[in-house]
PDB file of C-alpha atoms in Angstrom:
ATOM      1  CA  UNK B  12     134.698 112.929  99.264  1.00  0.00           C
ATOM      2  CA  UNK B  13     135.920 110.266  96.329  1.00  0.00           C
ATOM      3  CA  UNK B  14     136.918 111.978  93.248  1.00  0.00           C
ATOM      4  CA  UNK B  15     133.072 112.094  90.794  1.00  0.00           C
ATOM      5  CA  UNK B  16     135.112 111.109  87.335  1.00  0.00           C
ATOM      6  CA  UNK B  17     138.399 110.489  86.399  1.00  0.00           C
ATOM      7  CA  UNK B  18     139.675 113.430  83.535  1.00  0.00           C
ATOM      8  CA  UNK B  19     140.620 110.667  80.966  1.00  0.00           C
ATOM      9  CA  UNK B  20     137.027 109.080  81.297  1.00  0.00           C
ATOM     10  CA  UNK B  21     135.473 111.936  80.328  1.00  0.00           C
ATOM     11  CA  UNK B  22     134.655 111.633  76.929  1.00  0.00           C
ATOM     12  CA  UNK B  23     133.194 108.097  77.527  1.00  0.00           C
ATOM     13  CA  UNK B  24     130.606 109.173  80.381  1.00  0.00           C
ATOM     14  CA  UNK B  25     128.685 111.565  78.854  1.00  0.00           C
ATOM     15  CA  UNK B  26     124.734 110.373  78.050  1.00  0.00           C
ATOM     16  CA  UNK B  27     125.108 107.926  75.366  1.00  0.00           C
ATOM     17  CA  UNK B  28     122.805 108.705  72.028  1.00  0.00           C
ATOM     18  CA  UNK B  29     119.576 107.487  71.522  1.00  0.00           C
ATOM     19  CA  UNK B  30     118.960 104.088  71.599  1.00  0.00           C
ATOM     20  CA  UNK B  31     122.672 103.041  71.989  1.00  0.00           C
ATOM     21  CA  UNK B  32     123.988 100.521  73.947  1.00  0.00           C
ATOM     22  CA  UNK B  33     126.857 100.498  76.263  1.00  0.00           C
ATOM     23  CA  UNK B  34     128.252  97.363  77.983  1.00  0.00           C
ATOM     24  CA  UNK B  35     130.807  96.908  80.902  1.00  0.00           C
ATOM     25  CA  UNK B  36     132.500  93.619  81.620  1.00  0.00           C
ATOM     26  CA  UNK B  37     134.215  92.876  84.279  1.00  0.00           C
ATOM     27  CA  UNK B  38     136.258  89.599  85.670  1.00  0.00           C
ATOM     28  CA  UNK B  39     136.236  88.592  89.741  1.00  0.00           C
ATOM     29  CA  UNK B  40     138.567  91.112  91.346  1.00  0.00           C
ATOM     30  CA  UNK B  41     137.981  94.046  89.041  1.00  0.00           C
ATOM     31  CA  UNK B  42     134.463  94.924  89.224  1.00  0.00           C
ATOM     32  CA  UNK B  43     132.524  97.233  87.290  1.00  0.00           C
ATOM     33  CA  UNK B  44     130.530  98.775  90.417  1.00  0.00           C
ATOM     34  CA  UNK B  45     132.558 102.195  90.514  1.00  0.00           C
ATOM     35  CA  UNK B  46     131.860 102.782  86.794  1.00  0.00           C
ATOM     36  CA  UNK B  47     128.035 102.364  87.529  1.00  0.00           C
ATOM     37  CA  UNK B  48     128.971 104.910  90.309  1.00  0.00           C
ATOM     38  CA  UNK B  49     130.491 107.599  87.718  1.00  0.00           C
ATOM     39  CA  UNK B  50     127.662 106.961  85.184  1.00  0.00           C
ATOM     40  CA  UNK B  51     124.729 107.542  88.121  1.00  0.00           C
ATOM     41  CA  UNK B  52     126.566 110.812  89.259  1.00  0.00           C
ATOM     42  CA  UNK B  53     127.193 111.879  85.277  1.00  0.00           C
ATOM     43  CA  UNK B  54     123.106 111.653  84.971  1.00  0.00           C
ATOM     44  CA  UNK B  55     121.967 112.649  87.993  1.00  0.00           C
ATOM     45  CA  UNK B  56     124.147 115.580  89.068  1.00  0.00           C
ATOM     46  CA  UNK B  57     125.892 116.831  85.960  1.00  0.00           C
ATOM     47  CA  UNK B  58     126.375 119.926  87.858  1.00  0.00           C
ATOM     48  CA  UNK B  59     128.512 118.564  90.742  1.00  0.00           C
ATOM     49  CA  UNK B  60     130.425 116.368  88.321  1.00  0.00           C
ATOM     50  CA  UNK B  61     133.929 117.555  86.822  1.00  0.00           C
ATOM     51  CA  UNK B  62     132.833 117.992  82.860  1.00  0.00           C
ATOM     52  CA  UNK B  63     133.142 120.900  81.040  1.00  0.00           C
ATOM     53  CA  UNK B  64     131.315 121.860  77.820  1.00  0.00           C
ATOM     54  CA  UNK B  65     135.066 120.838  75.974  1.00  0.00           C
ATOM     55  CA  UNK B  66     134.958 117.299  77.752  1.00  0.00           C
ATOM     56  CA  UNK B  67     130.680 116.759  76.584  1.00  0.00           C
ATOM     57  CA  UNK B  68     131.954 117.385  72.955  1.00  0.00           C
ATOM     58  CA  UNK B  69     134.854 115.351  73.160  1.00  0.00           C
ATOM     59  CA  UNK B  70     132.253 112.338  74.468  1.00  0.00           C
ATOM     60  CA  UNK B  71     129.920 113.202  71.343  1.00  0.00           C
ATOM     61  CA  UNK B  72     132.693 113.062  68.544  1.00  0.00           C
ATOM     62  CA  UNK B  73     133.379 109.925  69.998  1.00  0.00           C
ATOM     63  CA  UNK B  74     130.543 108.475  69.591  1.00  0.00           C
ATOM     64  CA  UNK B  75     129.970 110.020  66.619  1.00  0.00           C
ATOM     65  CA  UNK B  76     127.379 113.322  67.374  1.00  0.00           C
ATOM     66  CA  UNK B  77     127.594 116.838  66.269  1.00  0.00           C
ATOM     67  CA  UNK B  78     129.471 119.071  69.194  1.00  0.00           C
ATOM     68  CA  UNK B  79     126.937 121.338  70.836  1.00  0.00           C
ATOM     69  CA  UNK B  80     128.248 124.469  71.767  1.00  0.00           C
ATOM     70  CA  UNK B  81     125.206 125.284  74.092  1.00  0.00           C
ATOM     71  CA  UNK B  82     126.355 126.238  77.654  1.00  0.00           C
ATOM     72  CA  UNK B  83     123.665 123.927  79.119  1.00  0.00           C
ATOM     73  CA  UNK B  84     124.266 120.391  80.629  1.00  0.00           C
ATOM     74  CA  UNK B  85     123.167 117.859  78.144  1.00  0.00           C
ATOM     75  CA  UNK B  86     124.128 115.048  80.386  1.00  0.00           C
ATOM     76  CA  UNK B  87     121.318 115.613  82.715  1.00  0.00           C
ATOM     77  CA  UNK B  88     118.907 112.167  82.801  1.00  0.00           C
ATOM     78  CA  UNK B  89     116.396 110.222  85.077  1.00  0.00           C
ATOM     79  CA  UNK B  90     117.821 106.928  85.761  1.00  0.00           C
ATOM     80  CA  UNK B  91     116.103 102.861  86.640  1.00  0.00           C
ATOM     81  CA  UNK B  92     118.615 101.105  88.256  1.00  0.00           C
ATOM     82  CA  UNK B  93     118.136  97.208  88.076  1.00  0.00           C
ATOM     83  CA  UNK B  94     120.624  95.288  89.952  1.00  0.00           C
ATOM     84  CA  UNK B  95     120.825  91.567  91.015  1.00  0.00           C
ATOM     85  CA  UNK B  96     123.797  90.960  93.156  1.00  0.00           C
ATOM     86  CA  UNK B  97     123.781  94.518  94.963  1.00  0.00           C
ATOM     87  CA  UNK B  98     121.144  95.532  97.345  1.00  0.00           C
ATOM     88  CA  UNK B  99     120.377  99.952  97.832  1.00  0.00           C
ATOM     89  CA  UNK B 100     122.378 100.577 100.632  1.00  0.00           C
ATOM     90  CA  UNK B 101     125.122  99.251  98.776  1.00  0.00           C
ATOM     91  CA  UNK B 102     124.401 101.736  95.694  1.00  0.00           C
ATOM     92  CA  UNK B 103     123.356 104.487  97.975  1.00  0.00           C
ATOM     93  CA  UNK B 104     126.642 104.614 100.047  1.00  0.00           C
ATOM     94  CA  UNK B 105     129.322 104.433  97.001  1.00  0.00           C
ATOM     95  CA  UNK B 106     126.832 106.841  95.019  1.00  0.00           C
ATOM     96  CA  UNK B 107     126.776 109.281  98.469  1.00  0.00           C
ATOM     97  CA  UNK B 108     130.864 108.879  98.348  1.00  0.00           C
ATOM     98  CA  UNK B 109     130.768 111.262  95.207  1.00  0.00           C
ATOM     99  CA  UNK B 110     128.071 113.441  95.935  1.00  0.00           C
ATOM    100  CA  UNK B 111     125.210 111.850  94.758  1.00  0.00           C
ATOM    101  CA  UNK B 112     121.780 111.530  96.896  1.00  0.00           C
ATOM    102  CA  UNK B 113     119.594 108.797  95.612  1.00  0.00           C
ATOM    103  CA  UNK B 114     117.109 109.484  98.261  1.00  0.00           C
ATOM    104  CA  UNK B 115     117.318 112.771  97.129  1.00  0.00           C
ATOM    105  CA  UNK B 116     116.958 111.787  93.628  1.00  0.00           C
ATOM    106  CA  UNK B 117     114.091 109.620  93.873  1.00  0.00           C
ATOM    107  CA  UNK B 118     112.176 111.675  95.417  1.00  0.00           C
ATOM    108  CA  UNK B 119     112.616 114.418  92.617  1.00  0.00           C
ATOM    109  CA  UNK B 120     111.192 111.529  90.392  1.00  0.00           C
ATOM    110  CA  UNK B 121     114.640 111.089  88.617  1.00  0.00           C
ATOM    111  CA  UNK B 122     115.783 107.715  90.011  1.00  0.00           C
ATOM    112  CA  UNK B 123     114.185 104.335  90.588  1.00  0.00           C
ATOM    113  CA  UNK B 124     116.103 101.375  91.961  1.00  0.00           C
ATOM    114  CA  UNK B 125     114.767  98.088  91.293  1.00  0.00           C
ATOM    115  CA  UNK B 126     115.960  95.107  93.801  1.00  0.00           C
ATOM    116  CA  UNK B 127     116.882  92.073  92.307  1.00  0.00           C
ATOM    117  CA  UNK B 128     118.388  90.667  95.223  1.00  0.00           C
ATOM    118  CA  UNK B 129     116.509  90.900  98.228  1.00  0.00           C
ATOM    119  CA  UNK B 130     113.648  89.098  97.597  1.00  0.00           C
ATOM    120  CA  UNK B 131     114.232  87.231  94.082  1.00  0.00           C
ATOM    121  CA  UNK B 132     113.825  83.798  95.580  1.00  0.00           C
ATOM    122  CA  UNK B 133     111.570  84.548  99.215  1.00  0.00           C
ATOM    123  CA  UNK B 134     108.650  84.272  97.745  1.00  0.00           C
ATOM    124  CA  UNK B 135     107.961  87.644  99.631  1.00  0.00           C
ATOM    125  CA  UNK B 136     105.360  90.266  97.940  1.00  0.00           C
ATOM    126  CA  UNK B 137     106.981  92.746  95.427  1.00  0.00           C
ATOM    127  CA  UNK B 138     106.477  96.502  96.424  1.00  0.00           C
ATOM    128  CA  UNK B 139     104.935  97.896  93.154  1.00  0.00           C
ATOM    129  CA  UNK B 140     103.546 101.503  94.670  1.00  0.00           C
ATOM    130  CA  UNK B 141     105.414 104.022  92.824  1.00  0.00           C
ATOM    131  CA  UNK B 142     107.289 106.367  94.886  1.00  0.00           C
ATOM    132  CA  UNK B 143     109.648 105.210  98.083  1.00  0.00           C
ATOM    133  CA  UNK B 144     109.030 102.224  99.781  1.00  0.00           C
ATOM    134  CA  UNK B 145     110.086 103.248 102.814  1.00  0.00           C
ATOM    135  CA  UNK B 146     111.487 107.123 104.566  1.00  0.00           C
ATOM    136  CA  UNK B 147     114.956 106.549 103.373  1.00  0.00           C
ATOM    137  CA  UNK B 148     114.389 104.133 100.749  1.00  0.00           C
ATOM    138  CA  UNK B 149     114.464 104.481  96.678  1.00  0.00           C
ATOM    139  CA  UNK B 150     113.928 100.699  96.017  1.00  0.00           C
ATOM    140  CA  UNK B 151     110.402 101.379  94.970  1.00  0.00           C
ATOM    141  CA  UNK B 152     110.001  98.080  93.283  1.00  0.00           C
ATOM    142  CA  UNK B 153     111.376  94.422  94.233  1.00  0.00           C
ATOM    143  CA  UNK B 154     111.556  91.273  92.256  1.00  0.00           C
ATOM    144  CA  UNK B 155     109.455  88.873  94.183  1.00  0.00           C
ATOM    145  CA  UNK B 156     110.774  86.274  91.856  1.00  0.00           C
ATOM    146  CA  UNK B 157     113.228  84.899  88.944  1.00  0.00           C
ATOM    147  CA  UNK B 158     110.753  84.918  86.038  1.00  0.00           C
ATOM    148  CA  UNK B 159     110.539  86.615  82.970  1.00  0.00           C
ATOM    149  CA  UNK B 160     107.271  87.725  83.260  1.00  0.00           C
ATOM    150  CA  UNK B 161     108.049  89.050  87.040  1.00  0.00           C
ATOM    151  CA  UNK B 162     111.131  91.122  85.548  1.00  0.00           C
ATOM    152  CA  UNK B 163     109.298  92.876  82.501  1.00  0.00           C
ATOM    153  CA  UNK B 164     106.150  93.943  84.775  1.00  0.00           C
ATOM    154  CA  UNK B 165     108.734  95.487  87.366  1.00  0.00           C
ATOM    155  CA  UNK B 166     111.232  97.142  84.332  1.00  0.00           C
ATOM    156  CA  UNK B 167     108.175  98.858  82.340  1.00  0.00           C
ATOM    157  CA  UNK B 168     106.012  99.863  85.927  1.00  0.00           C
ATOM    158  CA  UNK B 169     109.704 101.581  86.766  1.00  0.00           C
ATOM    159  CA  UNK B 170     110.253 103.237  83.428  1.00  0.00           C
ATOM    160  CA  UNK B 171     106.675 104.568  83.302  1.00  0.00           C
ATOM    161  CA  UNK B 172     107.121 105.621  86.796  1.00  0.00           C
ATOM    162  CA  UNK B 173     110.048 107.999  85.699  1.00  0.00           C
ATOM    163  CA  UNK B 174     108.014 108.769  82.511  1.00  0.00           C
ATOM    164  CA  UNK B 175     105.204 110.226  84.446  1.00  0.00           C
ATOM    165  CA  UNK B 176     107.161 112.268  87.174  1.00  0.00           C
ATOM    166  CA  UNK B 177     110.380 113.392  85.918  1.00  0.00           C
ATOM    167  CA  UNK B 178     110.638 116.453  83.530  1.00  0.00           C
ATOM    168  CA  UNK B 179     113.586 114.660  81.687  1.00  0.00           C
ATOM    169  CA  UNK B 180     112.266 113.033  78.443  1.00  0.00           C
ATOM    170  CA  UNK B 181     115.579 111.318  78.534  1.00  0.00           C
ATOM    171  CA  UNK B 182     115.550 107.615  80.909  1.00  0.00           C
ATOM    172  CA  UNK B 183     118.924 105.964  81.116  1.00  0.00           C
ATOM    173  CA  UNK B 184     118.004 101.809  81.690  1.00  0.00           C
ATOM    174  CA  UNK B 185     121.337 100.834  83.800  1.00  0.00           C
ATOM    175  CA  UNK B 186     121.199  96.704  84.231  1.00  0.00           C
ATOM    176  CA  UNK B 187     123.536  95.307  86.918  1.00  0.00           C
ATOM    177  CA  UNK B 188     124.740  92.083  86.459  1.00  0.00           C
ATOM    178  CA  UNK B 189     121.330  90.307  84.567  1.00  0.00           C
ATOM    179  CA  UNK B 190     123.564  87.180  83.747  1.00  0.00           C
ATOM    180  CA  UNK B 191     122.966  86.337  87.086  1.00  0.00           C
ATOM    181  CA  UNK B 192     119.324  85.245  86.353  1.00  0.00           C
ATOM    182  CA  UNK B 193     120.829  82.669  84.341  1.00  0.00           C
ATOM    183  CA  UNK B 194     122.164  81.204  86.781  1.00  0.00           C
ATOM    184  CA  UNK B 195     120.249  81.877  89.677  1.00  0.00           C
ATOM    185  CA  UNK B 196     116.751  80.518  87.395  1.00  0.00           C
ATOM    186  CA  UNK B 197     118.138  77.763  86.097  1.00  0.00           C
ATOM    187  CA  UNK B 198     115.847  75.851  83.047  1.00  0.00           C
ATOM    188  CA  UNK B 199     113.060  78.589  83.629  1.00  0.00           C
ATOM    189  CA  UNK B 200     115.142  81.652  82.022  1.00  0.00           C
ATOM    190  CA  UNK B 201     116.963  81.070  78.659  1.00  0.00           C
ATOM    191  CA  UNK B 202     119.773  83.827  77.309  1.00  0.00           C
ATOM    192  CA  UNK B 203     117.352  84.215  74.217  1.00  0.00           C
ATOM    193  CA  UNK B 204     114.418  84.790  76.167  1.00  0.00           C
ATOM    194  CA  UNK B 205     115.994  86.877  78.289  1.00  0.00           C
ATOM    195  CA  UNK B 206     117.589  88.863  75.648  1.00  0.00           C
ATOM    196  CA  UNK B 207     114.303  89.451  73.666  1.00  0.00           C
ATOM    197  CA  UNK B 208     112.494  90.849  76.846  1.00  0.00           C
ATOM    198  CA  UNK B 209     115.720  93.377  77.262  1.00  0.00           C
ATOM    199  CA  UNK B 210     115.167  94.706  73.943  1.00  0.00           C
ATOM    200  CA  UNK B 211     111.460  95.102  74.250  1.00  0.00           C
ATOM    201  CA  UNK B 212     112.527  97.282  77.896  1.00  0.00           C
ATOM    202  CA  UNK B 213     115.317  98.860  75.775  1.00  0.00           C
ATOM    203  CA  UNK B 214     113.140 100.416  73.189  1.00  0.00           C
ATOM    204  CA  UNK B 215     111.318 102.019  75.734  1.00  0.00           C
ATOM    205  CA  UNK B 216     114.097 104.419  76.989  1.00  0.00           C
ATOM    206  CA  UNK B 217     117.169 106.629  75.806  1.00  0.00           C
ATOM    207  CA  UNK B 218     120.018 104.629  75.961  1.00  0.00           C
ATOM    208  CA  UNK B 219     121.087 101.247  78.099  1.00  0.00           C
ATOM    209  CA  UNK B 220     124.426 100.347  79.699  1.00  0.00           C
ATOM    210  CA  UNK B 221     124.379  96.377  80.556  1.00  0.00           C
ATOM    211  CA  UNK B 222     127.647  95.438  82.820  1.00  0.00           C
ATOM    212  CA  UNK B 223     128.220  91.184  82.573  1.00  0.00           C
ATOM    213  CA  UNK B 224     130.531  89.041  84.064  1.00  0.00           C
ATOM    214  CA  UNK B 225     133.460  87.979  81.288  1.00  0.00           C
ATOM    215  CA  UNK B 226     135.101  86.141  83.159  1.00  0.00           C
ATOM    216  CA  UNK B 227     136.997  83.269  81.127  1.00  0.00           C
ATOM    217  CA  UNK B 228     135.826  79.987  82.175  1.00  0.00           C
ATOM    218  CA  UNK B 229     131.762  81.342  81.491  1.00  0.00           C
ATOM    219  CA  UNK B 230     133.162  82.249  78.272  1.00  0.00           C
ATOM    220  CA  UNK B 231     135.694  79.839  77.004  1.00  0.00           C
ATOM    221  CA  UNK B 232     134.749  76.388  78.458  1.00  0.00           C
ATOM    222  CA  UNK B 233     131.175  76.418  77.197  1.00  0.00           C
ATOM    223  CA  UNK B 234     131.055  72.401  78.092  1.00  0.00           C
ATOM    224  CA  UNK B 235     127.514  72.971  80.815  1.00  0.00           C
ATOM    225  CA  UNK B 236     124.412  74.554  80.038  1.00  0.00           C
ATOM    226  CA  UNK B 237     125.081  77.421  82.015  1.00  0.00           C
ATOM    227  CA  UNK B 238     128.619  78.337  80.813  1.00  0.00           C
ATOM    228  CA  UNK B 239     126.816  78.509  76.703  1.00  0.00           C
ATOM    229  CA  UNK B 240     124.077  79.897  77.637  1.00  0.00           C
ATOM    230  CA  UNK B 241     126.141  82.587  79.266  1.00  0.00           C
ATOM    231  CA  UNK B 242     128.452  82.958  77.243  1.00  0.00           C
ATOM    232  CA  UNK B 243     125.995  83.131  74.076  1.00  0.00           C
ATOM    233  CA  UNK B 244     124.157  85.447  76.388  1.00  0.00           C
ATOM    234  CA  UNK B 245     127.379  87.814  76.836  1.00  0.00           C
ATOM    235  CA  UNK B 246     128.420  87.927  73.136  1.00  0.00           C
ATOM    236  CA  UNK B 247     125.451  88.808  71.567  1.00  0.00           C
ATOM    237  CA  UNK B 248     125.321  91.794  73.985  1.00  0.00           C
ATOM    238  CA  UNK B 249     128.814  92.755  73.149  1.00  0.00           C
ATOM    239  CA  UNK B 250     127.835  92.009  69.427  1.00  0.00           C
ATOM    240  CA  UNK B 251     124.869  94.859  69.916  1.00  0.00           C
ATOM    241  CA  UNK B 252     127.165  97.323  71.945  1.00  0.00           C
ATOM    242  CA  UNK B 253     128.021 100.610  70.721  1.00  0.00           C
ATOM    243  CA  UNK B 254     130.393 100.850  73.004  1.00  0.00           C
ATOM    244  CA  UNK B 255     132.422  98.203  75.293  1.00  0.00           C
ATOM    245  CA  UNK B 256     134.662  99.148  78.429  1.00  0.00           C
ATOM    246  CA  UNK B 257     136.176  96.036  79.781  1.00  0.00           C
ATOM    247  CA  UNK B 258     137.937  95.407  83.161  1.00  0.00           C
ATOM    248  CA  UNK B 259     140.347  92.900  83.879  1.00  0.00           C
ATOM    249  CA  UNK B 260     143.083  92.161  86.245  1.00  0.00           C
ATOM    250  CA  UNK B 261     147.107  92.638  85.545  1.00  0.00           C
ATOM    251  CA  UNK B 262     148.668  90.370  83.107  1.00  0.00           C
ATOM    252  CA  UNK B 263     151.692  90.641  85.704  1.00  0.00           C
ATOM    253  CA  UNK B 264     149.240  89.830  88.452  1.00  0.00           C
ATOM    254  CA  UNK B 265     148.562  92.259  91.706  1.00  0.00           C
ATOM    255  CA  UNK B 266     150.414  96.015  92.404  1.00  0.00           C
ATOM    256  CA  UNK B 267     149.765  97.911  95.232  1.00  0.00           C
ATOM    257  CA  UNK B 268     149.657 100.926  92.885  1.00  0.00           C
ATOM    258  CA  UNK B 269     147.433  99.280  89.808  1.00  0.00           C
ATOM    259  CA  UNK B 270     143.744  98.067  90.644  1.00  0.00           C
ATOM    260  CA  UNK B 271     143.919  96.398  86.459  1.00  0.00           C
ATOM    261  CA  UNK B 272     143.168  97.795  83.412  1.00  0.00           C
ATOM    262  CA  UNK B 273     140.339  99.232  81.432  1.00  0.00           C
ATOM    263  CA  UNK B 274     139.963  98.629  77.942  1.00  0.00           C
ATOM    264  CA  UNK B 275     137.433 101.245  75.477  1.00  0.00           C
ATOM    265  CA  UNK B 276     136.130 100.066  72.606  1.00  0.00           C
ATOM    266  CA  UNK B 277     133.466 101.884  70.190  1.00  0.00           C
ATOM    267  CA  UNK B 278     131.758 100.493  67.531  1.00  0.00           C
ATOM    268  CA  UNK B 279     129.187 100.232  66.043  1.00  0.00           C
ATOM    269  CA  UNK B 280     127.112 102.898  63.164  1.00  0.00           C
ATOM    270  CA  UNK B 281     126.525 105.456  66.101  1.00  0.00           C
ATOM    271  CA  UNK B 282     130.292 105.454  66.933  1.00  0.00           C
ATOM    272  CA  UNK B 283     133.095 106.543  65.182  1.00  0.00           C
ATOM    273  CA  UNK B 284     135.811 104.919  63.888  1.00  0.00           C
ATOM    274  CA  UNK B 285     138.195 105.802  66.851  1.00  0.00           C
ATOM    275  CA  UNK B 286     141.149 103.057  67.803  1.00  0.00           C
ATOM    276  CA  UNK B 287     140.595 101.641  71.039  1.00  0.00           C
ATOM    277  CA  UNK B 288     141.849 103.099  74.195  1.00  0.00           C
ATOM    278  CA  UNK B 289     143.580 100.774  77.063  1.00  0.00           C
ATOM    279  CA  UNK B 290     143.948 102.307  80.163  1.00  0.00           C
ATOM    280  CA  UNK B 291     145.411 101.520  83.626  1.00  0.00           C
ATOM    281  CA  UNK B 292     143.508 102.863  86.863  1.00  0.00           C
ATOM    282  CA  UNK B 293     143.215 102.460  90.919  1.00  0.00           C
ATOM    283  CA  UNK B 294     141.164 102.478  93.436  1.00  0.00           C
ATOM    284  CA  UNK B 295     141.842 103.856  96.576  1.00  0.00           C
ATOM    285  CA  UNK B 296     140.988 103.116 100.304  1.00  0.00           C
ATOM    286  CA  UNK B 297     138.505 106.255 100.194  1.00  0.00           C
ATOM    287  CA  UNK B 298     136.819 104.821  96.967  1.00  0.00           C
ATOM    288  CA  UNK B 299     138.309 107.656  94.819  1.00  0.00           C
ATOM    289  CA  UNK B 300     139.641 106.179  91.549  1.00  0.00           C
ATOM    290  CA  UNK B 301     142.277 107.208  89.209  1.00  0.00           C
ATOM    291  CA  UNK B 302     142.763 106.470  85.590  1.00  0.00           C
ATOM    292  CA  UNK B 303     146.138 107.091  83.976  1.00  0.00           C
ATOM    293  CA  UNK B 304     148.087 105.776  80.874  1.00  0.00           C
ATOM    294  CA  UNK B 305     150.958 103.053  80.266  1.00  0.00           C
ATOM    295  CA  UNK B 306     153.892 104.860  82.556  1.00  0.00           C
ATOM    296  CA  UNK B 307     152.338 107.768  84.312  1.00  0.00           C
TER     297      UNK B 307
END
């Protein structure tokens, strides 16, 4: 089994304060997916994961809570998982890797995984029965298509879903990859529009964590529609974030021992004034990462 979360990530995986906003950014060839992976088993099965009570107060003076020296799990939360370029048996098999069950999960009425992939542009009927879809199956609720409208009936039928059967008060709104809409939607769905319906969904629940694409020519170029409306898109989300934990690739380029390098930054009134924190890790064949500093 993969190794659940790396020691030095500790303090930033913990369950975010309320309302915050936490935003991972990744670049082609260093993807964000196996920090989605930590967060999910962090929530889900606290228990199973490597924190201590030291680590979960560690996490809360950096973002800027009062330690709690209660011996029970505070990082315990029901989760809606929205992703748009990753379909559930993608999620479900990197999630399984570290001892997570999201079958398992969803059927205790603490996950729901909502497909923006399979069916986005089909045309095919959205399944919006709460529960599982299918024996085997969490993705209780598909987008059936790319509008706005389409996206905030699926995001508040999922969050009231969780609402009703989980005993968690806490719901932890992870978004994978909505930039793609932009692109995918074309004239239809604007970054501002989009935006405004996220923080409607995001006042609903606990705490987000948004990941986005940063690569540099969305961001930098800014000469077609898409790349500003991206790239406006992408800043005023980091703008918002109480936290940001960037990816990239080596400045050197490739190393069959480095995977690239993970930048923390916190920010923000709910954060404290820490420095930031870059970091080098790897993934391995198995999926098990590693995070370690400069020279380790």
């Amino acid at each position: 089994m993969a190794s659940r979360t790396p020691p030095l990530l500790e303090p930033y995986l913990g369950l975010p304060p309320e309302a915050s906003l936490i935003v991972l950014t990744g670049v082609l060839g260093a993807s964000t997916n196996w920090l989605v992976q930590r967060y999910l088993c962090r929530f889900l099965a606290p228990s199973a994961a490597t924190s201590t009570g030291a680590d979960r107060n560690a996490h809360r003076t950096a973002v800027g809570e009062e330690a709690d020296s209660s011996p029970d799990d505070g990082d315990a939360a029901s989760v809606v998982l929205v992703s748009f370029l990753r379909d559930y048996a993608f999620w479900k098999e990197g999630a399984g890797r570290i001892g997570v069950d999201l079958d398992a999960s969803a059927k205790k009425g603490k996950f729901v995984f909502v497909d923006g992939l399979s069916k986005l542009f089909s045309g095919g009927p959205s399944v919006s029965a709460p529960g599982v879809s299918s024996p085997g199956d969490a993705s209780g609720k598909v987008l059936s298509d790319s509008t706005l409208h389409e996206l905030r009936k699926q995001l508040t039928e999922a969050v009231t879903q969780l609402r009703q059967q989980s005993q968690s008060s806490k719901i932890v709104l992870i978004l994978d990859s909505p930039d793609l809409l932009l692109a995918a939607a074309g004239k239809t769905v604007t970054g501002a529009a989009l935006q405004d319906l996220l923080l409607d969904i995001r006042e609903e629940v606990h705490s987000s964590i948004v990941t986005l694409a940063a690569d540099e020519p969305l961001l930098s170029a800014q000469t077609t529609t898409l790349e500003k409306e991206h790239a406006a898109f992408a800043i005023s989300f980091a703008h918002a974030a109480d936290m940001i934990i960037s990816l990239r690739m080596l400045d050197t380029g490739t190393a069959k021992d480095v995977s690239g390098v993970l930048r923390v930054t916190q920010k923000g009134a709910s954060t404290s004034a820490g420095e930031d924190r870059e970091l080098l890790y790897f993934i391995a064949g198995d999926g098990s990462v590693r995070v370690f500093e400069r020279g380790q």
